[in-house]
mmCIF file of C-alpha atoms in Angstrom:
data_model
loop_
_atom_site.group_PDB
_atom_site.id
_atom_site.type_symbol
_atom_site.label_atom_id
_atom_site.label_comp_id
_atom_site.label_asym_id
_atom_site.label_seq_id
_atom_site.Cartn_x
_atom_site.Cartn_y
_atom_site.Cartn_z
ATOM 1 C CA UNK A 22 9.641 -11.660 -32.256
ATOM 2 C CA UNK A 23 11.142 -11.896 -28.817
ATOM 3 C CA UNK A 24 8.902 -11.172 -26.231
ATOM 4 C CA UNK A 25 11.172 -8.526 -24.204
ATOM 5 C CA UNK A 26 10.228 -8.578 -20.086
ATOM 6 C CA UNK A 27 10.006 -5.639 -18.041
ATOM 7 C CA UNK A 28 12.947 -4.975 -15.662
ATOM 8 C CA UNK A 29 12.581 -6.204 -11.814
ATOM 9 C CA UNK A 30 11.547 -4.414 -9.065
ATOM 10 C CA UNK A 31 13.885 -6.307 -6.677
ATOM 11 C CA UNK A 32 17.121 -5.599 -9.336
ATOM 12 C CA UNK A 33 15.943 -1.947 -8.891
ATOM 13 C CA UNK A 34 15.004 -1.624 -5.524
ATOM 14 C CA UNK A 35 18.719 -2.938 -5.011
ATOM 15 C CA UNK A 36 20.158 -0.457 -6.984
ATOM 16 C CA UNK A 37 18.699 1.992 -4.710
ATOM 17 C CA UNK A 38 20.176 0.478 -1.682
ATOM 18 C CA UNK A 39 23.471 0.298 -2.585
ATOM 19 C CA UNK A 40 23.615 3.887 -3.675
ATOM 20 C CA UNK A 41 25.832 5.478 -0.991
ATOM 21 C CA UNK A 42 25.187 9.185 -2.013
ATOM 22 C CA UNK A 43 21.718 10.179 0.071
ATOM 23 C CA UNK A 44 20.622 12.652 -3.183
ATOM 24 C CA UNK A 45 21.055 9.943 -5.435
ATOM 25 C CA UNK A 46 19.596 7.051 -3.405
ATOM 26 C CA UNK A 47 16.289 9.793 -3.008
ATOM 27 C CA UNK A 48 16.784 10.079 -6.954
ATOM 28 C CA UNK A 49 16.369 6.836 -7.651
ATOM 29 C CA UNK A 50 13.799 5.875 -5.043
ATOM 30 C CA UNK A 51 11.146 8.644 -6.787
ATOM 31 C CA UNK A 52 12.144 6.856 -10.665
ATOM 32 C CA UNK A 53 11.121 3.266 -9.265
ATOM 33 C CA UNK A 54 7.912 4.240 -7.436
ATOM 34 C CA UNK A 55 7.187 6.160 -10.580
ATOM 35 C CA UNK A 56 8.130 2.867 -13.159
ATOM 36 C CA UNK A 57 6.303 1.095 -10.452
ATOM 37 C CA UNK A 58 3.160 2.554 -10.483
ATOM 38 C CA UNK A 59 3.341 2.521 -14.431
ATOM 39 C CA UNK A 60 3.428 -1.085 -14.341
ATOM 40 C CA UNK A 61 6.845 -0.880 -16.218
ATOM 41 C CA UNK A 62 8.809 -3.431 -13.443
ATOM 42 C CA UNK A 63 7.770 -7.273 -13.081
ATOM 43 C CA UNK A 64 6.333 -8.234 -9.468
ATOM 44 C CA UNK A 65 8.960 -10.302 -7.866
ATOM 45 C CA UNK A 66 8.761 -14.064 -8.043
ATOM 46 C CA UNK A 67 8.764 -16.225 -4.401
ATOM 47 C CA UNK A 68 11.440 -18.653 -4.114
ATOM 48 C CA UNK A 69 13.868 -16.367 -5.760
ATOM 49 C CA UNK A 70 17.400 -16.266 -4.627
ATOM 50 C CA UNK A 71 18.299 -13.265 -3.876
ATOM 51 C CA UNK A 72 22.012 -12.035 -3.615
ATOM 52 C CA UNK A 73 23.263 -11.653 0.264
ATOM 53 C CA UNK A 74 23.199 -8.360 1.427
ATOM 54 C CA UNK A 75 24.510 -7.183 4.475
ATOM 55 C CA UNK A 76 25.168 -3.420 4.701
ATOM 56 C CA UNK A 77 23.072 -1.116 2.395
ATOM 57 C CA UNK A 78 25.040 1.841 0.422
ATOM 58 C CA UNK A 79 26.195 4.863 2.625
ATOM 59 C CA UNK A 80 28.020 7.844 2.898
ATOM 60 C CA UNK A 81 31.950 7.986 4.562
ATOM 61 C CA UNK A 82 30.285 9.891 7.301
ATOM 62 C CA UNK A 83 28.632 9.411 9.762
ATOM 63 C CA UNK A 84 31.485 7.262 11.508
ATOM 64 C CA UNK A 85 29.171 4.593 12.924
ATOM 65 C CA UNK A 86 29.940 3.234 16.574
ATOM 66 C CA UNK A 87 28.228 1.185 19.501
ATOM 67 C CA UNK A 88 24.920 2.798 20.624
ATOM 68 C CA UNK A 89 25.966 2.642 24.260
ATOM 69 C CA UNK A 90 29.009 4.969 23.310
ATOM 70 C CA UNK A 91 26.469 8.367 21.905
ATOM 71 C CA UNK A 92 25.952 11.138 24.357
ATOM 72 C CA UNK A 93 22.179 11.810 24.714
ATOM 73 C CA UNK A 94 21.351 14.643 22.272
ATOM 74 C CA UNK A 95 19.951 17.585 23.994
ATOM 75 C CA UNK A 96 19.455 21.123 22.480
ATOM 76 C CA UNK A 97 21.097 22.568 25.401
ATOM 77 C CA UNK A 98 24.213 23.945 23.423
ATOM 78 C CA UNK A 99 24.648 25.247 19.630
ATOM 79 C CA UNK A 100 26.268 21.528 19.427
ATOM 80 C CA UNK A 101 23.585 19.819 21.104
ATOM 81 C CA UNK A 102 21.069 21.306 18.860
ATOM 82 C CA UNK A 103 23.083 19.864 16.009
ATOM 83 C CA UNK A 104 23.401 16.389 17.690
ATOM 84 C CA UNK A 105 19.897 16.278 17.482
ATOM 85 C CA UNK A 106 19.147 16.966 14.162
ATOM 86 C CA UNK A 107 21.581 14.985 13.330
ATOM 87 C CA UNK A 108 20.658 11.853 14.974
ATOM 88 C CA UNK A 109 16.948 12.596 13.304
ATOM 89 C CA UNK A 110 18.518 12.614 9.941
ATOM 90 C CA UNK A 111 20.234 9.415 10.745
ATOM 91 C CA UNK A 112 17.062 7.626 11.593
ATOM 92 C CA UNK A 113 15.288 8.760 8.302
ATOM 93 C CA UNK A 114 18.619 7.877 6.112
ATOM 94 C CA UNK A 115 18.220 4.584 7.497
ATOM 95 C CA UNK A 116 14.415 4.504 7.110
ATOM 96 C CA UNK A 117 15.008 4.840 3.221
ATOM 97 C CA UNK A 118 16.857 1.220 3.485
ATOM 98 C CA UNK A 119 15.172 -0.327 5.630
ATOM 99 C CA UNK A 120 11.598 0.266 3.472
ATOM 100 C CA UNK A 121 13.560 -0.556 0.346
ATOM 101 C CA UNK A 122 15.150 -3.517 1.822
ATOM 102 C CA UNK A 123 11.455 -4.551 2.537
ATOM 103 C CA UNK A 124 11.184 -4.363 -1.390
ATOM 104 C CA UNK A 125 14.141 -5.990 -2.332
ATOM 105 C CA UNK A 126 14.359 -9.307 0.435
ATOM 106 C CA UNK A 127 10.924 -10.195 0.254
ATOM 107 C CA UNK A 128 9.347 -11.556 -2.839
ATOM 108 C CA UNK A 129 5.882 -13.609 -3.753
ATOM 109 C CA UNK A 130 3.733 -11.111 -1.921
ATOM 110 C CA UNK A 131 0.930 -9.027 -2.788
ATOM 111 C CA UNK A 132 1.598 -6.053 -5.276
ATOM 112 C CA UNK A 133 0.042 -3.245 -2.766
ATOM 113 C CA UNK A 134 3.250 -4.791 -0.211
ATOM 114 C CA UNK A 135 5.565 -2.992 -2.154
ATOM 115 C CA UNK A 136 3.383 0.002 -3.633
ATOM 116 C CA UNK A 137 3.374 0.233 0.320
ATOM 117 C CA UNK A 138 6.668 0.141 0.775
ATOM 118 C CA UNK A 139 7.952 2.263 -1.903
ATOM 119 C CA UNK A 140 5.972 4.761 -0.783
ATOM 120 C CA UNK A 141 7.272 4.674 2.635
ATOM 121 C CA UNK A 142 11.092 5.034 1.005
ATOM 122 C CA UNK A 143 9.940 7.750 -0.957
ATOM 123 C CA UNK A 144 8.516 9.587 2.463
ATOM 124 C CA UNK A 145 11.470 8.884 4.339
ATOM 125 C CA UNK A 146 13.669 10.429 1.575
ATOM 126 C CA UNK A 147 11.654 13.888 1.967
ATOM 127 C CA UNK A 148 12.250 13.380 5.740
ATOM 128 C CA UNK A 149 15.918 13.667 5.250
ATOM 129 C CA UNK A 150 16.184 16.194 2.998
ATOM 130 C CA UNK A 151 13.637 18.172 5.480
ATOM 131 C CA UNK A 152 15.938 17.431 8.365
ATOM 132 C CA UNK A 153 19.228 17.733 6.515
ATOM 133 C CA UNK A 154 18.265 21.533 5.196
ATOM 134 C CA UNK A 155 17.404 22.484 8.886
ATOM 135 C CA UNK A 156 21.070 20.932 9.760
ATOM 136 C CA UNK A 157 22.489 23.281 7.170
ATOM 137 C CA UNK A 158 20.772 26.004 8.531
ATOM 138 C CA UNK A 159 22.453 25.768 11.623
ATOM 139 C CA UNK A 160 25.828 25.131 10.247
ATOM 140 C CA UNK A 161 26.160 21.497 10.262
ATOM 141 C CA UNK A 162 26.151 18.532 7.842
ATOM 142 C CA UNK A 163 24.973 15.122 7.773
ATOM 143 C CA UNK A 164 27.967 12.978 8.876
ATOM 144 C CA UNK A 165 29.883 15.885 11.331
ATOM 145 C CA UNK A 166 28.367 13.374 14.169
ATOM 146 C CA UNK A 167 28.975 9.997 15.046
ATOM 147 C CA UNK A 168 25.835 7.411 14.831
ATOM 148 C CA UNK A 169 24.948 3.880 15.366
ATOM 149 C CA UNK A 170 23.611 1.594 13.016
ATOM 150 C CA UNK A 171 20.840 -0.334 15.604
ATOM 151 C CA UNK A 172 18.072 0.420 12.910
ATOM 152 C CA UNK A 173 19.935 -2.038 9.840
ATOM 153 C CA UNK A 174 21.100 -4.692 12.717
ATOM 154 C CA UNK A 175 17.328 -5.630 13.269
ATOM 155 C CA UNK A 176 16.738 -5.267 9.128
ATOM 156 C CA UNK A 177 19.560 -7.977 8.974
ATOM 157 C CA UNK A 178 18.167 -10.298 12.376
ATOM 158 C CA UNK A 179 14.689 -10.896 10.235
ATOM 159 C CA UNK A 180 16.205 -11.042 7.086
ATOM 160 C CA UNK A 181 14.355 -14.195 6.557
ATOM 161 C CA UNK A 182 11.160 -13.808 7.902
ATOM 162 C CA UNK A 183 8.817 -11.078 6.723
ATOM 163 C CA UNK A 184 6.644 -11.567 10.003
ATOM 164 C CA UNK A 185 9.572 -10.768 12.598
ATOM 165 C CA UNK A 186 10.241 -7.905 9.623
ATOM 166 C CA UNK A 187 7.135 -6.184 10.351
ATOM 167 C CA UNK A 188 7.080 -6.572 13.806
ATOM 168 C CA UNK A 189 10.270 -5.775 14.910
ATOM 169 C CA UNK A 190 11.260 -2.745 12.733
ATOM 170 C CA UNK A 191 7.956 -0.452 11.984
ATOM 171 C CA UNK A 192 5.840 -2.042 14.901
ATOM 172 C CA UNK A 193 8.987 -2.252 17.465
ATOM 173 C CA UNK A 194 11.932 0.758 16.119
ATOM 174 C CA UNK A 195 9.999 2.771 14.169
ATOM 175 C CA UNK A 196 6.941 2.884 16.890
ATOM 176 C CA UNK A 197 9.399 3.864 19.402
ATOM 177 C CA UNK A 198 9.859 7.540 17.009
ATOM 178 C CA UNK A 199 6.333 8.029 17.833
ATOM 179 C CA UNK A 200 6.887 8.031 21.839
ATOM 180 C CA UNK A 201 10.042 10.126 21.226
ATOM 181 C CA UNK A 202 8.748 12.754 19.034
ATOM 182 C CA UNK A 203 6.564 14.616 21.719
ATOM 183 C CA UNK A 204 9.846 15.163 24.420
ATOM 184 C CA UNK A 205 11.995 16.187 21.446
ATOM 185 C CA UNK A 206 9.569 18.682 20.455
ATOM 186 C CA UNK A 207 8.790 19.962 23.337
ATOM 187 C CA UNK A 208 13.098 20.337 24.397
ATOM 188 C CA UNK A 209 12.645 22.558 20.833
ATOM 189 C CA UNK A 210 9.744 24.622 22.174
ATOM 190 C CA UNK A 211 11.711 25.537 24.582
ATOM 191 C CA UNK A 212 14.527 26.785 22.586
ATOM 192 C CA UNK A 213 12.078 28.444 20.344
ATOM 193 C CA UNK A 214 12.801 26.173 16.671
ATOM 194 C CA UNK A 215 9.691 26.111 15.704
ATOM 195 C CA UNK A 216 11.366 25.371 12.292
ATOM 196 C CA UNK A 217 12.541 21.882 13.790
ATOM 197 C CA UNK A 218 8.894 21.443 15.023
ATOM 198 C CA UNK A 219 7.046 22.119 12.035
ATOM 199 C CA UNK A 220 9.289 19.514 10.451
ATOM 200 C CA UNK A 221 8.501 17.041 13.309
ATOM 201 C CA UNK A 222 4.813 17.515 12.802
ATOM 202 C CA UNK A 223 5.076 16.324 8.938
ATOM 203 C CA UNK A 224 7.372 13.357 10.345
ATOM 204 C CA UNK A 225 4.984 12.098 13.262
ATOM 205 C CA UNK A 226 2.211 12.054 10.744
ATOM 206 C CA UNK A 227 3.783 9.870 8.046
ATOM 207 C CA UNK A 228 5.624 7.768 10.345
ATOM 208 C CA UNK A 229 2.059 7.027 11.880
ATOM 209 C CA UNK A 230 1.189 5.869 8.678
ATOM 210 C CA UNK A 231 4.559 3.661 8.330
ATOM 211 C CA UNK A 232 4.156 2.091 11.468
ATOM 212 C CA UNK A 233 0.240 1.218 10.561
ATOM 213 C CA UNK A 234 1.022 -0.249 7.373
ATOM 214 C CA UNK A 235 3.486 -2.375 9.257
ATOM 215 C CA UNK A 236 0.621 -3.321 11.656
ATOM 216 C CA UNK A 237 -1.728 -4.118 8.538
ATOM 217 C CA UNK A 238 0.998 -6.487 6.969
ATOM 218 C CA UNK A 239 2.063 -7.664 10.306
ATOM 219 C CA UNK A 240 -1.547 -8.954 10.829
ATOM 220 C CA UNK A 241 -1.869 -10.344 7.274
ATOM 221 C CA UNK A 242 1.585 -12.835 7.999
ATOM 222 C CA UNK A 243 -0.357 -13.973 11.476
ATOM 223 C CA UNK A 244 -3.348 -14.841 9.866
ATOM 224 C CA UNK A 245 -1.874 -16.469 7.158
ATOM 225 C CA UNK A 246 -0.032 -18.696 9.851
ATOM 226 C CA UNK A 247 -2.850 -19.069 12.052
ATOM 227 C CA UNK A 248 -1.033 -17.249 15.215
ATOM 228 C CA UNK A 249 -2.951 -14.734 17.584
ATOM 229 C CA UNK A 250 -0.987 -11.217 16.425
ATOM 230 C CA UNK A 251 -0.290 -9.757 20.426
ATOM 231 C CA UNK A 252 1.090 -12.614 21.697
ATOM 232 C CA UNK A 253 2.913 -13.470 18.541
ATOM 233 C CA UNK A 254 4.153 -9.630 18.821
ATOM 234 C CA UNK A 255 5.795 -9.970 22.524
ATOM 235 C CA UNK A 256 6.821 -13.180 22.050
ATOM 236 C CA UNK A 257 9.339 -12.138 19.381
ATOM 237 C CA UNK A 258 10.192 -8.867 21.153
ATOM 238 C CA UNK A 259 11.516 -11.343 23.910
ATOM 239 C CA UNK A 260 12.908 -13.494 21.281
ATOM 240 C CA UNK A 261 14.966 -10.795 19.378
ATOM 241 C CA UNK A 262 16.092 -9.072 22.547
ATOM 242 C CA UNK A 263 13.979 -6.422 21.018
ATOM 243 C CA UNK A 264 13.910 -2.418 22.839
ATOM 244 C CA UNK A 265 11.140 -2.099 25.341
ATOM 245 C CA UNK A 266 9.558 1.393 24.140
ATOM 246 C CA UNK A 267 10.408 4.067 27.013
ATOM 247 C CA UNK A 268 8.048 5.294 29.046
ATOM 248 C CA UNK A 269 5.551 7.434 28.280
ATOM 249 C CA UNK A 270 4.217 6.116 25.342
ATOM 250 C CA UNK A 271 2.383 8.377 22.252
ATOM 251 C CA UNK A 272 -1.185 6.419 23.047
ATOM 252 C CA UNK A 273 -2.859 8.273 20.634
ATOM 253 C CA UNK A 274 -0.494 7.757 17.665
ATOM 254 C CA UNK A 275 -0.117 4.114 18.805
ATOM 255 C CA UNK A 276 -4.007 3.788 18.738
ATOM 256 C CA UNK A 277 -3.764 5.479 14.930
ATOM 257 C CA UNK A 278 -0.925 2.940 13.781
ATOM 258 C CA UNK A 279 -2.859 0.215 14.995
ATOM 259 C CA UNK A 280 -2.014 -0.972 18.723
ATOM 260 C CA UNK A 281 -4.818 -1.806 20.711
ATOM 261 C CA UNK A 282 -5.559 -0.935 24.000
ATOM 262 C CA UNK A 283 -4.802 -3.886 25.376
ATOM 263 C CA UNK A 284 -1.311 -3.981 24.194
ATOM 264 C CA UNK A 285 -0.882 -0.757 24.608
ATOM 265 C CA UNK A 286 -1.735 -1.449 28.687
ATOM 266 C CA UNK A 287 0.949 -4.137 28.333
ATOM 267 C CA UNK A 288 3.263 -2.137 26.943
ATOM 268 C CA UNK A 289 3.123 0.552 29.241
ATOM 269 C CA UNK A 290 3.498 -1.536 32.435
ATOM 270 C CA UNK A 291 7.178 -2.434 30.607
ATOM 271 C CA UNK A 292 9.215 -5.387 30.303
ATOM 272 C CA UNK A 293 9.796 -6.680 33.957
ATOM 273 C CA UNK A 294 5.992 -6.641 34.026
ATOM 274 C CA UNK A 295 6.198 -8.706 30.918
ATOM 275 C CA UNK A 296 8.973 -10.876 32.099
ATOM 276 C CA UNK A 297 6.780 -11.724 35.077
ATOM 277 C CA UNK A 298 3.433 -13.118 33.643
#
């Protein structure tokens, strides 16, 4: 009798990618964490060739346009308040891809990588649909606003290297959500959502978590390669033309995800202090 072999986790984690509709990309995302952590999909081989991808599956909407081209967001206005939300729910859509794209594009590592990872998608699906409701509560959908697509343009720079992967995108992008979280809420306070702001407060403390299991796999890549992880860290910031982090930084949930305090210190002084050593 044929010995029949369990379906792979990269074929399905692609699946999920491509799906453009956001309820049934956060469909499937909970079904393969689930078969996952049944053991019903086969670990992904190394050396694999994987088929190209360069855009994962979206809605029509958001119209997507140069980053230098968005008005800052500010809750100042009915509209502004919706700009805001909106650009939220834009980062966490594109969180969903960018952990399952660390699924699918990276293959021969260890199985708690993508229990990890899966998790993270999963996570960032709930942030959505957190942020989306509180959209439709003021009126406003996901897609009314234009948006940039920065977050997948780094996903598609360290396509081939899981090192630069973890560095740039939770360690670099997704680190810089944890400096802009405490202005954003406090602009809310001000306006008196609280609704927003309890939402926030569940995002800050799983995206601390993201952004430390980036760290932890970040790490793992150095060591395997035999390079000192801070200086390996700033040297492909400069190399990727990667985004200083703005000034002032969330020390504490940078210390939580992982930074030390010495690159926190280095990070603070900013990039023509960098440039300078």
């Amino acid at each position: 009798m044929a010995i029949t072999q369990p379906p792979d986790l990269q074929t399905r984690a692609l699946e999920a990618l491509m799906a453009c509709d956001p309820a049934i990309k956060a469909a499937q995302v909970g079904a393969l964490l689930a078969d996952w952590r049944a053991g019903a999909l086969a670990l992904p081989v190394a050396g694999e060739v994987l088929p190209a991808l360069v855009a994962p599956g979206r809605p029509p909407r958001p119209e997507l346009v140069p980053h230098t081209t968005l008005p800052r967001r500010k809750p100042v206005s009915p509209e502004g308040h919706a700009a805001l939300l909106h650009a939220i729910a834009h980062i966490e859509f594109n969180a969903i891809n960018l952990a399952l794209d660390c699924v699918y594009r990276f293959a021969g590592l260890p199985g708690d990588y993508y229990t990890g990872w899966l998790e993270v998608a999963a996570e960032e699906a709930y942030h959505f649909s957190l942020v989306q409701a509180r959209l439709r509560d003021l009126g406003y959908a996901y897609g009314d606003f234009q948006a940039h697509n920065g977050l997948w343009e780094m996903a598609i720079k360290t396509a081939d290297d899981p090192l630069a992967r973890m560095a740039l995108v939770p360690r670099v992008l997704e680190a810089r959500g944890l400096d802009a979280t405490p202005p954003i809420v406090a602009a809310l306070r001000r306006i008196g959502d609280d609704a927003t702001i309890g939402v926030l407060d569940i995002i800050l403390r799983d995206e601390i978590g993201h952004v430390a299991l980036g760290d932890r796999w970040f790490r793992h890549f150095c060591a395997g390669r035999g390079l000192e992880p801070e200086a390996t860290y700033l040297s492909l910031m400069a190399r990727f033309d990667a985004p200083w982090p703005p000034r002032p930084l969330n020390v504490e949930a940078r210390r939580k995800a992982g930074f030390s305090e010495a690159e926190i210190a280095r990070l603070e002084a900013g990039k023509a202090a960098f440039r300078a050593t």
